[in-house]
Amino acid sequence: MSTSCYSQFMAYEKLSAQVEQLTNPQRSDAFFKQFRDAVREGKIEAADLPERFELPKEYRRRGADETYTRTVKDMVVDVTPAYKKWFDGVNEELSQNTRRVAAPKASLESVESGDVDFAAMVEETRRKMQASFAKGQSLGNARKTAAKPAAKRTTKK
């Protein structure tokens, strides 16, 4: 009797249904990996189911136009407020644009506009020049000492 009362308050949902709620379905593989990690670490409660489901992410092979998808094991999730908070955080994290912006190229225009820090460029240039100079000096000194072998004979035959 107590188990039926207990199950009325617990909400269970399939992982496949949770994946469908993702804002960015192309990141479903990353969500699945984080989900498995969270279950393993005990952050959320879930159990394996015998069936499998297809991740919505479409993969492309290099140099080919066709796409393919992956199937993964489905799980049953205990949807608690803690799980909802975890899901919302991960969903937000995965929906953000993850492309890294390249550093601006060093040019007169980028220095004048302030996109590139001129003082940092000067310091980097000095460091490179000093390293190159020191390398040349040590190489020259190494050759100078190696080029002086002891003379075996002092007179010509």
PDB file of C-alpha atoms in Angstrom:
ATOM      1  CA  MET A   1       0.000   0.000   0.000  1.00  0.00           C
ATOM      2  CA  SER A   2       2.780   2.413   0.817  1.00  0.00           C
ATOM      3  CA  THR A   3       4.537   1.768  -2.518  1.00  0.00           C
ATOM      4  CA  SER A   4       1.468   2.792  -4.548  1.00  0.00           C
ATOM      5  CA  CYS A   5       1.123   5.959  -2.479  1.00  0.00           C
ATOM      6  CA  TYR A   6       4.828   6.629  -2.948  1.00  0.00           C
ATOM      7  CA  SER A   7       4.658   6.200  -6.728  1.00  0.00           C
ATOM      8  CA  GLN A   8       1.827   8.749  -7.034  1.00  0.00           C
ATOM      9  CA  PHE A   9       4.209  11.546  -6.092  1.00  0.00           C
ATOM     10  CA  MET A  10       7.093  10.418  -8.258  1.00  0.00           C
ATOM     11  CA  ALA A  11       7.179  11.369 -11.925  1.00  0.00           C
ATOM     12  CA  TYR A  12       9.118   9.129 -14.265  1.00  0.00           C
ATOM     13  CA  GLU A  13       9.985   9.963 -17.827  1.00  0.00           C
ATOM     14  CA  LYS A  14      12.019   8.345 -20.573  1.00  0.00           C
ATOM     15  CA  LEU A  15      15.354   9.835 -21.534  1.00  0.00           C
ATOM     16  CA  SER A  16      14.186   9.879 -25.164  1.00  0.00           C
ATOM     17  CA  ALA A  17      11.352  12.263 -24.169  1.00  0.00           C
ATOM     18  CA  GLN A  18      13.825  14.465 -22.294  1.00  0.00           C
ATOM     19  CA  VAL A  19      16.127  14.647 -25.329  1.00  0.00           C
ATOM     20  CA  GLU A  20      13.172  15.877 -27.426  1.00  0.00           C
ATOM     21  CA  GLN A  21      12.829  18.844 -25.039  1.00  0.00           C
ATOM     22  CA  LEU A  22      16.370  20.076 -25.752  1.00  0.00           C
ATOM     23  CA  THR A  23      16.611  23.550 -27.254  1.00  0.00           C
ATOM     24  CA  ASN A  24      19.447  22.527 -29.589  1.00  0.00           C
ATOM     25  CA  PRO A  25      18.939  18.945 -30.862  1.00  0.00           C
ATOM     26  CA  GLN A  26      22.361  18.968 -32.577  1.00  0.00           C
ATOM     27  CA  ARG A  27      23.874  18.898 -29.060  1.00  0.00           C
ATOM     28  CA  SER A  28      21.921  15.793 -27.995  1.00  0.00           C
ATOM     29  CA  ASP A  29      25.117  13.709 -27.993  1.00  0.00           C
ATOM     30  CA  ALA A  30      26.740  16.071 -25.475  1.00  0.00           C
ATOM     31  CA  PHE A  31      23.558  16.013 -23.369  1.00  0.00           C
ATOM     32  CA  PHE A  32      23.521  12.202 -23.395  1.00  0.00           C
ATOM     33  CA  LYS A  33      27.155  12.088 -22.263  1.00  0.00           C
ATOM     34  CA  GLN A  34      26.552  14.606 -19.450  1.00  0.00           C
ATOM     35  CA  PHE A  35      23.399  12.709 -18.456  1.00  0.00           C
ATOM     36  CA  ARG A  36      25.299   9.408 -18.146  1.00  0.00           C
ATOM     37  CA  ASP A  37      28.040  11.151 -16.141  1.00  0.00           C
ATOM     38  CA  ALA A  38      25.466  12.698 -13.776  1.00  0.00           C
ATOM     39  CA  VAL A  39      23.811   9.303 -13.210  1.00  0.00           C
ATOM     40  CA  ARG A  40      27.187   7.668 -12.552  1.00  0.00           C
ATOM     41  CA  GLU A  41      28.154  10.422 -10.089  1.00  0.00           C
ATOM     42  CA  GLY A  42      24.786  10.194  -8.299  1.00  0.00           C
ATOM     43  CA  LYS A  43      23.602  13.703  -9.195  1.00  0.00           C
ATOM     44  CA  ILE A  44      20.392  12.350 -10.754  1.00  0.00           C
ATOM     45  CA  GLU A  45      18.412   9.120 -10.490  1.00  0.00           C
ATOM     46  CA  ALA A  46      17.917   7.024 -13.642  1.00  0.00           C
ATOM     47  CA  ALA A  47      17.870   3.362 -14.669  1.00  0.00           C
ATOM     48  CA  ASP A  48      18.571   1.562 -17.958  1.00  0.00           C
ATOM     49  CA  LEU A  49      15.736   0.322 -20.144  1.00  0.00           C
ATOM     50  CA  PRO A  50      16.156  -2.530 -22.653  1.00  0.00           C
ATOM     51  CA  GLU A  51      15.089  -0.451 -25.679  1.00  0.00           C
ATOM     52  CA  ARG A  52      17.172   2.013 -27.670  1.00  0.00           C
ATOM     53  CA  PHE A  53      16.347   5.349 -29.283  1.00  0.00           C
ATOM     54  CA  GLU A  54      17.864   7.508 -32.004  1.00  0.00           C
ATOM     55  CA  LEU A  55      19.604  10.739 -31.038  1.00  0.00           C
ATOM     56  CA  PRO A  56      18.271  13.689 -33.077  1.00  0.00           C
ATOM     57  CA  LYS A  57      21.802  14.835 -33.944  1.00  0.00           C
ATOM     58  CA  GLU A  58      22.808  14.235 -37.552  1.00  0.00           C
ATOM     59  CA  TYR A  59      26.438  13.307 -38.137  1.00  0.00           C
ATOM     60  CA  ARG A  60      28.326  13.799 -41.413  1.00  0.00           C
ATOM     61  CA  ARG A  61      31.313  11.827 -42.583  1.00  0.00           C
ATOM     62  CA  ARG A  62      34.187  13.892 -43.931  1.00  0.00           C
ATOM     63  CA  GLY A  63      34.124  14.186 -47.683  1.00  0.00           C
ATOM     64  CA  ALA A  64      30.645  12.646 -47.978  1.00  0.00           C
ATOM     65  CA  ASP A  65      27.211  14.224 -48.258  1.00  0.00           C
ATOM     66  CA  GLU A  66      25.125  11.565 -46.518  1.00  0.00           C
ATOM     67  CA  THR A  67      24.205  11.891 -42.861  1.00  0.00           C
ATOM     68  CA  TYR A  68      23.706   9.268 -40.183  1.00  0.00           C
ATOM     69  CA  THR A  69      22.425   9.115 -36.612  1.00  0.00           C
ATOM     70  CA  ARG A  70      23.390   7.180 -33.486  1.00  0.00           C
ATOM     71  CA  THR A  71      21.187   4.988 -31.344  1.00  0.00           C
ATOM     72  CA  VAL A  72      21.708   4.884 -27.590  1.00  0.00           C
ATOM     73  CA  LYS A  73      20.178   2.979 -24.681  1.00  0.00           C
ATOM     74  CA  ASP A  74      17.017   4.532 -23.329  1.00  0.00           C
ATOM     75  CA  MET A  75      16.687   5.171 -19.610  1.00  0.00           C
ATOM     76  CA  VAL A  76      13.903   5.983 -17.192  1.00  0.00           C
ATOM     77  CA  VAL A  77      14.466   9.194 -15.224  1.00  0.00           C
ATOM     78  CA  ASP A  78      13.106  10.205 -11.832  1.00  0.00           C
ATOM     79  CA  VAL A  79      11.918  13.758 -12.593  1.00  0.00           C
ATOM     80  CA  THR A  80      12.484  15.611  -9.326  1.00  0.00           C
ATOM     81  CA  PRO A  81      12.922  19.357  -8.767  1.00  0.00           C
ATOM     82  CA  ALA A  82      16.678  18.708  -8.481  1.00  0.00           C
ATOM     83  CA  TYR A  83      16.627  16.903 -11.831  1.00  0.00           C
ATOM     84  CA  LYS A  84      14.628  19.735 -13.443  1.00  0.00           C
ATOM     85  CA  LYS A  85      17.190  22.243 -12.168  1.00  0.00           C
ATOM     86  CA  TRP A  86      20.040  20.082 -13.541  1.00  0.00           C
ATOM     87  CA  PHE A  87      18.242  19.651 -16.902  1.00  0.00           C
ATOM     88  CA  ASP A  88      17.554  23.383 -17.249  1.00  0.00           C
ATOM     89  CA  GLY A  89      21.193  24.216 -16.477  1.00  0.00           C
ATOM     90  CA  VAL A  90      22.589  21.692 -18.956  1.00  0.00           C
ATOM     91  CA  ASN A  91      20.043  22.692 -21.620  1.00  0.00           C
ATOM     92  CA  GLU A  92      20.982  26.362 -21.192  1.00  0.00           C
ATOM     93  CA  GLU A  93      24.685  25.526 -21.373  1.00  0.00           C
ATOM     94  CA  LEU A  94      24.244  23.446 -24.539  1.00  0.00           C
ATOM     95  CA  SER A  95      21.994  25.985 -26.273  1.00  0.00           C
ATOM     96  CA  GLN A  96      24.595  28.744 -26.037  1.00  0.00           C
ATOM     97  CA  ASN A  97      26.740  29.422 -29.063  1.00  0.00           C
ATOM     98  CA  THR A  98      29.983  27.548 -28.469  1.00  0.00           C
ATOM     99  CA  ARG A  99      31.967  28.856 -31.443  1.00  0.00           C
ATOM    100  CA  ARG A 100      35.171  30.511 -30.370  1.00  0.00           C
ATOM    101  CA  VAL A 101      35.941  33.870 -31.888  1.00  0.00           C
ATOM    102  CA  ALA A 102      39.430  34.053 -33.343  1.00  0.00           C
ATOM    103  CA  ALA A 103      41.785  36.700 -32.025  1.00  0.00           C
ATOM    104  CA  PRO A 104      41.933  39.748 -34.305  1.00  0.00           C
ATOM    105  CA  LYS A 105      44.804  39.782 -36.794  1.00  0.00           C
ATOM    106  CA  ALA A 106      47.580  42.218 -36.011  1.00  0.00           C
ATOM    107  CA  SER A 107      47.392  45.088 -38.501  1.00  0.00           C
ATOM    108  CA  LEU A 108      47.648  48.854 -38.490  1.00  0.00           C
ATOM    109  CA  GLU A 109      43.852  49.138 -38.568  1.00  0.00           C
ATOM    110  CA  SER A 110      43.350  46.745 -35.637  1.00  0.00           C
ATOM    111  CA  VAL A 111      45.969  48.614 -33.559  1.00  0.00           C
ATOM    112  CA  GLU A 112      44.419  51.999 -34.402  1.00  0.00           C
ATOM    113  CA  SER A 113      40.898  50.791 -33.605  1.00  0.00           C
ATOM    114  CA  GLY A 114      42.049  49.282 -30.297  1.00  0.00           C
ATOM    115  CA  ASP A 115      41.124  45.686 -31.182  1.00  0.00           C
ATOM    116  CA  VAL A 116      44.741  44.669 -30.522  1.00  0.00           C
ATOM    117  CA  ASP A 117      46.751  45.811 -27.494  1.00  0.00           C
ATOM    118  CA  PHE A 118      49.835  47.571 -28.898  1.00  0.00           C
ATOM    119  CA  ALA A 119      51.813  47.324 -25.639  1.00  0.00           C
ATOM    120  CA  ALA A 120      51.238  43.555 -25.537  1.00  0.00           C
ATOM    121  CA  MET A 121      52.348  43.292 -29.186  1.00  0.00           C
ATOM    122  CA  VAL A 122      55.542  45.223 -28.383  1.00  0.00           C
ATOM    123  CA  GLU A 123      56.296  42.967 -25.412  1.00  0.00           C
ATOM    124  CA  GLU A 124      55.655  39.817 -27.472  1.00  0.00           C
ATOM    125  CA  THR A 125      57.918  41.119 -30.274  1.00  0.00           C
ATOM    126  CA  ARG A 126      60.727  41.923 -27.816  1.00  0.00           C
ATOM    127  CA  ARG A 127      60.424  38.498 -26.224  1.00  0.00           C
ATOM    128  CA  LYS A 128      60.606  36.757 -29.619  1.00  0.00           C
ATOM    129  CA  MET A 129      63.565  38.878 -30.736  1.00  0.00           C
ATOM    130  CA  GLN A 130      65.426  38.224 -27.481  1.00  0.00           C
ATOM    131  CA  ALA A 131      64.782  34.473 -27.733  1.00  0.00           C
ATOM    132  CA  SER A 132      65.994  34.449 -31.344  1.00  0.00           C
ATOM    133  CA  PHE A 133      69.113  36.459 -30.421  1.00  0.00           C
ATOM    134  CA  ALA A 134      69.923  34.174 -27.469  1.00  0.00           C
ATOM    135  CA  LYS A 135      69.458  31.094 -29.646  1.00  0.00           C
ATOM    136  CA  GLY A 136      71.826  32.514 -32.274  1.00  0.00           C
ATOM    137  CA  GLN A 137      74.419  33.404 -29.637  1.00  0.00           C
ATOM    138  CA  SER A 138      74.338  29.963 -28.041  1.00  0.00           C
ATOM    139  CA  LEU A 139      74.508  28.276 -31.448  1.00  0.00           C
ATOM    140  CA  GLY A 140      77.470  30.455 -32.460  1.00  0.00           C
ATOM    141  CA  ASN A 141      79.276  29.783 -29.183  1.00  0.00           C
ATOM    142  CA  ALA A 142      78.704  26.045 -29.536  1.00  0.00           C
ATOM    143  CA  ARG A 143      80.172  26.097 -33.053  1.00  0.00           C
ATOM    144  CA  LYS A 144      83.103  28.239 -31.969  1.00  0.00           C
ATOM    145  CA  THR A 145      84.193  25.754 -29.294  1.00  0.00           C
ATOM    146  CA  ALA A 146      83.531  22.733 -31.543  1.00  0.00           C
ATOM    147  CA  ALA A 147      85.494  24.268 -34.452  1.00  0.00           C
ATOM    148  CA  LYS A 148      88.780  24.365 -32.517  1.00  0.00           C
ATOM    149  CA  PRO A 149      90.046  20.796 -32.571  1.00  0.00           C
ATOM    150  CA  ALA A 150      93.627  20.302 -31.414  1.00  0.00           C
ATOM    151  CA  ALA A 151      96.101  20.289 -34.310  1.00  0.00           C
ATOM    152  CA  LYS A 152      97.563  16.824 -34.884  1.00  0.00           C
ATOM    153  CA  ARG A 153     100.635  18.012 -36.728  1.00  0.00           C
ATOM    154  CA  THR A 154     102.156  21.390 -36.945  1.00  0.00           C
ATOM    155  CA  THR A 155     104.278  20.979 -40.095  1.00  0.00           C
ATOM    156  CA  LYS A 156     103.492  19.959 -43.634  1.00  0.00           C
ATOM    157  CA  LYS A 157     104.960  16.808 -45.067  1.00  0.00           C
TER     158      LYS A 157
END
